[in-house]
Amino acid sequence: AQKITQTQPGMFVQEKEAVTLDCTYDTSDQSYGLFWYKQPSSGEMIFLIYQGSYDEQNATEGRYSLNFQKARKSANLVISASQLGDSAMYFCAMREKDSSYKLIFGSGTRLLVRP
Amino acid sequence: NTGVTQTPKFRILKIGQSMTLQCTQDMNHNYMYWYRQDPGMGLKLIYYSVGAGITDKGEVPNGYNVSRSTTEDFPLRLELAAPSQTSVYFCASSKGQGYLEFFGPGTRLTVL
C-alpha cells in the first residue's frame, strides 16, 4: 500500500497567488515526521519544511506552511505569494520510527507558476 | 562543512559494465542512504547504513551492493549494469530521528 500519496501530478498557479499541494500518508506509528522537499530542474533536493507528529502547531517557514490534519492523515503544503522560481517538483516524505530513520517519498507534484 | 558530496555527476555505462558511485559526508552523521529516482517519480531507498560496518537493504536493493568502512564514506557498487538501472542516484545522510536529511547533488547514470 502507498505510504505517501500525492494525487496531483501537475499544477498551475498564477504568480503572486497561493497554492496548496496535497499529501496524504499512511502509518500506524504514533511518532513520525513529515517533510516537504523541492526539486528544481537542476535536480538537487531542497528541504522546505518539517512537521513532527506531536507538534500541535502547523509548521511555517517563510512563504511555506504545512496544513497538518492528523486525524485525516494529511500534510498539505501551502505556498503563499507564488514566485516564478517556485516552479519545480515538490515531494512529500515521511519518516517513521524504525531503526533506519529512512524517508519514504511520494511520487511528487510538478508546479508551474505562470507570470 | 561541505555537506554530502557525490562523484561522478554523470556517467554512461554499457550493459554489463561495473562502477562505483562515491558518497562522502563531513558532518559526522551515523545514518547514510542511497536512493534512486526514476524519471517523473519519487525517490526509492536502495540501501542504508546506521553506522560504520552496518548496512541493510532498502526497497530496491537488487543489482547493487554497498559498504561502510568509515563514518564518512558510503559507496554504492553496480556489478553488472542493466538498462533498468538508468536513473538519478542520490546519497543522503542524517543524525537520525528528528533530524534533517541532507542530500548530495545526485549522479545521473545512463546504461546503454
Tab-separated table of N, CA and C in Angstrom, chain A:
chain	number	residue	atom	x	y	z
A	1	ALA	N	0.856	-1.197	0.000
A	1	ALA	CA	0.000	0.000	0.000
A	1	ALA	C	0.886	1.239	0.000
A	2	GLN	N	0.423	2.272	-0.684
A	2	GLN	CA	1.165	3.527	-0.737
A	2	GLN	C	1.218	4.123	0.652
A	3	LYS	N	2.390	4.520	1.045
A	3	LYS	CA	2.524	5.162	2.347
A	3	LYS	C	2.351	6.668	2.219
A	4	ILE	N	2.807	7.219	1.110
A	4	ILE	CA	2.672	8.652	0.843
A	4	ILE	C	1.989	8.813	-0.500
A	5	THR	N	0.911	9.542	-0.535
A	5	THR	CA	0.154	9.732	-1.762
A	5	THR	C	0.069	11.202	-2.102
A	6	GLN	N	0.537	11.519	-3.296
A	6	GLN	CA	0.386	12.874	-3.834
A	6	GLN	C	-0.462	12.731	-5.086
A	7	THR	N	-1.685	13.219	-5.040
A	7	THR	CA	-2.659	12.933	-6.092
A	7	THR	C	-2.609	13.918	-7.246
A	8	GLN	N	-1.798	14.956	-7.135
A	8	GLN	CA	-1.737	15.979	-8.179
A	8	GLN	C	-0.417	15.838	-8.938
A	9	PRO	N	-0.413	15.192	-10.104
A	9	PRO	CA	0.852	15.062	-10.849
A	9	PRO	C	1.385	16.419	-11.289
A	10	GLY	N	0.466	17.331	-11.637
A	10	GLY	CA	0.889	18.646	-12.095
A	10	GLY	C	-0.122	19.699	-11.712
A	11	MET	N	0.395	20.905	-11.432
A	11	MET	CA	-0.482	22.018	-11.079
A	11	MET	C	0.055	23.314	-11.661
A	12	PHE	N	-0.883	24.215	-11.959
A	12	PHE	CA	-0.524	25.560	-12.382
A	12	PHE	C	-0.992	26.544	-11.316
A	13	VAL	N	-0.242	27.620	-11.164
A	13	VAL	CA	-0.686	28.702	-10.277
A	13	VAL	C	-0.214	30.015	-10.887
A	14	GLN	N	-1.015	31.036	-10.711
A	14	GLN	CA	-0.646	32.359	-11.205
A	14	GLN	C	0.339	32.981	-10.213
A	15	GLU	N	1.322	33.677	-10.767
A	15	GLU	CA	2.284	34.379	-9.922
A	15	GLU	C	1.566	35.244	-8.904
A	16	LYS	N	2.080	35.250	-7.674
A	16	LYS	CA	1.583	36.030	-6.539
A	16	LYS	C	0.364	35.404	-5.864
A	17	GLU	N	-0.180	34.341	-6.425
A	17	GLU	CA	-1.289	33.669	-5.761
A	17	GLU	C	-0.764	32.556	-4.865
A	18	ALA	N	-1.644	32.061	-3.989
A	18	ALA	CA	-1.287	30.945	-3.121
A	18	ALA	C	-1.681	29.629	-3.779
A	19	VAL	N	-0.978	28.564	-3.416
A	19	VAL	CA	-1.278	27.245	-3.970
A	19	VAL	C	-1.102	26.204	-2.871
A	20	THR	N	-1.944	25.174	-2.924
A	20	THR	CA	-1.866	24.073	-1.959
A	20	THR	C	-1.533	22.782	-2.687
A	21	LEU	N	-0.499	22.121	-2.233
A	21	LEU	CA	-0.102	20.822	-2.785
A	21	LEU	C	-0.493	19.754	-1.775
A	22	ASP	N	-1.230	18.760	-2.254
A	22	ASP	CA	-1.807	17.768	-1.355
A	22	ASP	C	-0.853	16.616	-1.045
A	23	CYS	N	-0.969	16.110	0.153
A	23	CYS	CA	-0.195	14.939	0.575
A	23	CYS	C	-0.985	14.206	1.640
A	24	THR	N	-1.234	12.928	1.417
A	24	THR	CA	-1.808	12.092	2.473
A	24	THR	C	-0.833	10.969	2.768
A	25	TYR	N	-0.888	10.466	3.979
A	25	TYR	CA	0.072	9.455	4.397
A	25	TYR	C	-0.634	8.340	5.152
A	26	ASP	N	0.077	7.237	5.266
A	26	ASP	CA	-0.484	6.071	5.937
A	26	ASP	C	0.565	5.511	6.878
A	27	THR	N	0.270	5.480	8.142
A	27	THR	CA	1.164	4.901	9.121
A	27	THR	C	0.374	4.486	10.344
A	28	SER	N	0.877	3.479	11.020
A	28	SER	CA	0.274	3.061	12.288
A	28	SER	C	1.107	3.555	13.469
A	29	ASP	N	2.242	4.212	13.163
A	29	ASP	CA	3.076	4.755	14.231
A	29	ASP	C	2.420	5.988	14.851
A	30	GLN	N	2.712	6.237	16.099
A	30	GLN	CA	2.273	7.470	16.749
A	30	GLN	C	3.318	8.569	16.570
A	31	SER	N	4.571	8.155	16.425
A	31	SER	CA	5.670	9.104	16.290
A	31	SER	C	6.221	9.031	14.872
A	32	TYR	N	6.124	10.118	14.149
A	32	TYR	CA	6.626	10.160	12.782
A	32	TYR	C	6.864	11.617	12.400
A	33	GLY	N	7.562	11.798	11.298
A	33	GLY	CA	7.834	13.148	10.818
A	33	GLY	C	7.440	13.271	9.367
A	34	LEU	N	7.016	14.440	8.986
A	34	LEU	CA	6.597	14.714	7.616
A	34	LEU	C	7.445	15.839	7.043
A	35	PHE	N	7.891	15.670	5.838
A	35	PHE	CA	8.812	16.600	5.199
A	35	PHE	C	8.269	16.991	3.824
A	36	TRP	N	8.641	18.171	3.403
A	36	TRP	CA	8.444	18.581	2.024
A	36	TRP	C	9.794	19.015	1.455
A	37	TYR	N	10.069	18.504	0.243
A	37	TYR	CA	11.274	18.873	-0.474
A	37	TYR	C	10.884	19.468	-1.820
A	38	LYS	N	11.717	20.381	-2.279
A	38	LYS	CA	11.564	20.980	-3.608
A	38	LYS	C	12.700	20.474	-4.481
A	39	GLN	N	12.378	20.103	-5.716
A	39	GLN	CA	13.405	19.682	-6.660
A	39	GLN	C	13.286	20.520	-7.924
A	40	PRO	N	14.116	21.548	-8.068
A	40	PRO	CA	14.078	22.350	-9.298
A	40	PRO	C	14.643	21.554	-10.465
A	41	SER	N	14.610	22.162	-11.626
A	41	SER	CA	15.052	21.455	-12.831
A	41	SER	C	16.531	21.090	-12.762
A	42	SER	N	17.288	21.770	-11.928
A	42	SER	CA	18.706	21.441	-11.758
A	42	SER	C	18.915	20.111	-11.025
A	43	GLY	N	17.881	19.615	-10.356
A	43	GLY	CA	17.925	18.264	-9.817
A	43	GLY	C	18.192	18.098	-8.342
A	44	GLU	N	18.689	19.130	-7.664
A	44	GLU	CA	19.002	18.913	-6.247
A	44	GLU	C	17.741	18.865	-5.402
A	45	MET	N	17.837	18.237	-4.252
A	45	MET	CA	16.722	18.137	-3.307
A	45	MET	C	16.895	19.223	-2.252
A	46	ILE	N	15.905	20.099	-2.167
A	46	ILE	CA	15.976	21.235	-1.244
A	46	ILE	C	14.914	21.060	-0.172
A	47	PHE	N	15.338	20.997	1.087
A	47	PHE	CA	14.395	20.862	2.196
A	47	PHE	C	13.595	22.144	2.358
A	48	LEU	N	12.279	22.003	2.536
A	48	LEU	CA	11.422	23.169	2.710
A	48	LEU	C	10.885	23.292	4.127
A	49	ILE	N	10.293	22.187	4.633
A	49	ILE	CA	9.550	22.319	5.879
A	49	ILE	C	9.363	20.954	6.516
A	50	TYR	N	9.265	20.947	7.846
A	50	TYR	CA	9.125	19.708	8.604
A	50	TYR	C	8.005	19.849	9.636
A	51	GLN	N	7.249	18.747	9.800
A	51	GLN	CA	6.203	18.697	10.819
A	51	GLN	C	6.335	17.395	11.590
A	52	GLY	N	6.490	17.475	12.885
A	52	GLY	CA	6.503	16.279	13.713
A	52	GLY	C	5.086	15.893	14.103
A	53	SER	N	4.867	14.610	14.309
A	53	SER	CA	3.509	14.134	14.572
A	53	SER	C	2.952	14.659	15.891
A	54	TYR	N	3.827	15.040	16.824
A	54	TYR	CA	3.355	15.550	18.103
A	54	TYR	C	3.306	17.071	18.148
A	55	ASP	N	3.720	17.708	17.042
A	55	ASP	CA	3.679	19.178	17.027
A	55	ASP	C	2.229	19.634	16.957
A	56	GLU	N	1.864	20.506	17.861
A	56	GLU	CA	0.467	20.957	17.894
A	56	GLU	C	0.221	22.086	16.905
A	57	GLN	N	1.259	22.856	16.657
A	57	GLN	CA	1.113	23.973	15.713
A	57	GLN	C	1.534	23.519	14.313
A	58	ASN	N	0.864	24.062	13.302
A	58	ASN	CA	1.300	23.820	11.931
A	58	ASN	C	2.644	24.503	11.700
A	59	ALA	N	3.545	23.797	11.009
A	59	ALA	CA	4.864	24.355	10.742
A	59	ALA	C	4.787	25.462	9.690
A	60	THR	N	5.622	26.466	9.874
A	60	THR	CA	5.742	27.530	8.874
A	60	THR	C	7.212	27.857	8.677
A	61	GLU	N	7.566	28.161	7.425
A	61	GLU	CA	8.915	28.588	7.089
A	61	GLU	C	8.795	29.615	5.972
A	62	GLY	N	8.785	30.873	6.344
A	62	GLY	CA	8.665	31.920	5.333
A	62	GLY	C	7.345	31.816	4.586
A	63	ARG	N	7.430	31.646	3.262
A	63	ARG	CA	6.194	31.549	2.453
A	63	ARG	C	5.593	30.147	2.454
A	64	TYR	N	6.250	29.215	3.115
A	64	TYR	CA	5.763	27.835	3.149
A	64	TYR	C	5.082	27.564	4.482
A	65	SER	N	3.952	26.909	4.420
A	65	SER	CA	3.310	26.427	5.634
A	65	SER	C	2.765	25.030	5.367
A	66	LEU	N	2.656	24.285	6.424
A	66	LEU	CA	2.194	22.905	6.308
A	66	LEU	C	0.859	22.804	7.021
A	67	ASN	N	-0.170	22.444	6.295
A	67	ASN	CA	-1.509	22.272	6.857
A	67	ASN	C	-1.626	20.825	7.316
A	68	PHE	N	-1.374	20.602	8.606
A	68	PHE	CA	-1.297	19.261	9.177
A	68	PHE	C	-2.635	18.908	9.814
A	69	GLN	N	-3.276	17.886	9.247
A	69	GLN	CA	-4.535	17.393	9.814
A	69	GLN	C	-4.332	15.927	10.162
A	70	LYS	N	-4.000	15.703	11.421
A	70	LYS	CA	-3.559	14.388	11.866
A	70	LYS	C	-4.645	13.339	11.732
A	71	ALA	N	-5.876	13.678	12.083
A	71	ALA	CA	-6.961	12.705	12.022
A	71	ALA	C	-7.223	12.267	10.588
A	72	ARG	N	-7.017	13.172	9.660
A	72	ARG	CA	-7.237	12.851	8.254
A	72	ARG	C	-5.969	12.331	7.597
A	73	LYS	N	-4.869	12.323	8.336
A	73	LYS	CA	-3.570	11.882	7.813
A	73	LYS	C	-3.211	12.653	6.552
A	74	SER	N	-3.299	13.974	6.675
A	74	SER	CA	-2.898	14.791	5.537
A	74	SER	C	-1.903	15.848	5.997
A	75	ALA	N	-1.019	16.212	5.084
A	75	ALA	CA	0.054	17.168	5.377
A	75	ALA	C	0.281	18.009	4.132
A	76	ASN	N	-0.657	18.877	3.859
A	76	ASN	CA	-0.606	19.659	2.622
A	76	ASN	C	0.360	20.835	2.746
A	77	LEU	N	1.075	21.106	1.692
A	77	LEU	CA	1.992	22.244	1.636
A	77	LEU	C	1.268	23.436	1.019
A	78	VAL	N	1.343	24.552	1.690
A	78	VAL	CA	0.769	25.791	1.170
A	78	VAL	C	1.907	26.751	0.856
A	79	ILE	N	1.949	27.200	-0.374
A	79	ILE	CA	2.929	28.208	-0.780
A	79	ILE	C	2.164	29.506	-0.999
A	80	SER	N	2.513	30.530	-0.263
A	80	SER	CA	1.823	31.812	-0.428
A	80	SER	C	2.612	32.689	-1.394
A	81	ALA	N	1.911	33.606	-2.051
A	81	ALA	CA	2.559	34.581	-2.936
A	81	ALA	C	3.558	33.905	-3.866
A	82	SER	N	3.063	33.012	-4.713
A	82	SER	CA	3.934	32.219	-5.584
A	82	SER	C	4.852	33.098	-6.426
A	83	GLN	N	6.052	32.591	-6.625
A	83	GLN	CA	7.046	33.268	-7.458
A	83	GLN	C	7.438	32.353	-8.607
A	84	LEU	N	7.976	32.952	-9.674
A	84	LEU	CA	8.365	32.145	-10.835
A	84	LEU	C	9.383	31.074	-10.431
A	85	GLY	N	10.220	31.403	-9.482
A	85	GLY	CA	11.233	30.450	-9.010
A	85	GLY	C	10.669	29.278	-8.221
A	86	ASP	N	9.390	29.307	-7.934
A	86	ASP	CA	8.754	28.181	-7.245
A	86	ASP	C	8.416	27.049	-8.205
A	87	SER	N	8.539	27.287	-9.501
A	87	SER	CA	8.277	26.232	-10.485
A	87	SER	C	9.282	25.102	-10.273
A	88	ALA	N	8.785	23.915	-9.953
A	88	ALA	CA	9.647	22.787	-9.592
A	88	ALA	C	8.778	21.571	-9.307
A	89	MET	N	9.450	20.451	-9.040
A	89	MET	CA	8.782	19.282	-8.482
A	89	MET	C	8.795	19.410	-6.965
A	90	TYR	N	7.702	18.994	-6.336
A	90	TYR	CA	7.601	19.030	-4.885
A	90	TYR	C	7.270	17.629	-4.375
A	91	PHE	N	8.065	17.187	-3.415
A	91	PHE	CA	7.891	15.853	-2.864
A	91	PHE	C	7.534	15.928	-1.382
A	92	CYS	N	6.535	15.154	-1.039
A	92	CYS	CA	6.180	14.936	0.355
A	92	CYS	C	6.872	13.647	0.804
A	93	ALA	N	7.354	13.613	2.019
A	93	ALA	CA	8.047	12.425	2.519
A	93	ALA	C	7.731	12.226	3.992
A	94	MET	N	7.840	10.982	4.419
A	94	MET	CA	7.554	10.644	5.818
A	94	MET	C	8.702	9.836	6.389
A	95	ARG	N	8.990	10.094	7.631
A	95	ARG	CA	9.956	9.286	8.358
A	95	ARG	C	9.219	8.631	9.512
A	96	GLU	N	9.218	7.304	9.517
A	96	GLU	CA	8.596	6.562	10.608
A	96	GLU	C	9.645	6.245	11.653
A	97	LYS	N	9.175	5.754	12.784
A	97	LYS	CA	10.093	5.460	13.876
A	97	LYS	C	10.571	4.017	13.749
A	98	ASP	N	11.447	3.777	12.759
A	98	ASP	CA	12.095	2.469	12.706
A	98	ASP	C	13.601	2.675	12.781
A	99	SER	N	14.340	1.595	12.764
A	99	SER	CA	15.773	1.687	13.052
A	99	SER	C	16.559	2.414	11.972
A	100	SER	N	15.965	2.536	10.792
A	100	SER	CA	16.720	3.147	9.706
A	100	SER	C	16.521	4.652	9.612
A	101	TYR	N	15.404	5.152	10.155
A	101	TYR	CA	15.034	6.570	10.025
A	101	TYR	C	15.038	7.018	8.580
A	102	LYS	N	14.697	6.123	7.674
A	102	LYS	CA	14.704	6.463	6.254
A	102	LYS	C	13.491	7.326	5.920
A	103	LEU	N	13.576	8.001	4.774
A	103	LEU	CA	12.442	8.760	4.261
A	103	LEU	C	11.697	7.935	3.218
A	104	ILE	N	10.382	8.015	3.260
A	104	ILE	CA	9.526	7.398	2.243
A	104	ILE	C	8.891	8.538	1.468
A	105	PHE	N	9.085	8.516	0.148
A	105	PHE	CA	8.665	9.637	-0.680
A	105	PHE	C	7.384	9.351	-1.439
A	106	GLY	N	6.624	10.415	-1.679
A	106	GLY	CA	5.531	10.346	-2.633
A	106	GLY	C	6.058	10.502	-4.040
A	107	SER	N	5.150	10.450	-5.006
A	107	SER	CA	5.551	10.498	-6.413
A	107	SER	C	5.751	11.916	-6.923
A	108	GLY	N	5.381	12.897	-6.121
A	108	GLY	CA	5.674	14.280	-6.461
A	108	GLY	C	4.563	14.994	-7.191
A	109	THR	N	4.621	16.316	-7.112
A	109	THR	CA	3.726	17.206	-7.859
A	109	THR	C	4.583	18.227	-8.582
A	110	ARG	N	4.346	18.356	-9.870
A	110	ARG	CA	5.084	19.378	-10.635
A	110	ARG	C	4.277	20.657	-10.638
A	111	LEU	N	4.857	21.711	-10.095
A	111	LEU	CA	4.194	23.007	-10.019
A	111	LEU	C	4.779	23.942	-11.060
A	112	LEU	N	3.903	24.572	-11.804
A	112	LEU	CA	4.333	25.571	-12.777
A	112	LEU	C	3.680	26.894	-12.422
A	113	VAL	N	4.491	27.912	-12.197
A	113	VAL	CA	3.993	29.239	-11.852
A	113	VAL	C	3.949	30.070	-13.125
A	114	ARG	N	2.759	30.575	-13.428
A	114	ARG	CA	2.561	31.386	-14.633
A	114	ARG	C	2.761	32.870	-14.318
A	115	PRO	N	3.463	33.583	-15.229
A	115	PRO	CA	3.667	35.033	-14.999
A	115	PRO	C	2.377	35.820	-15.231
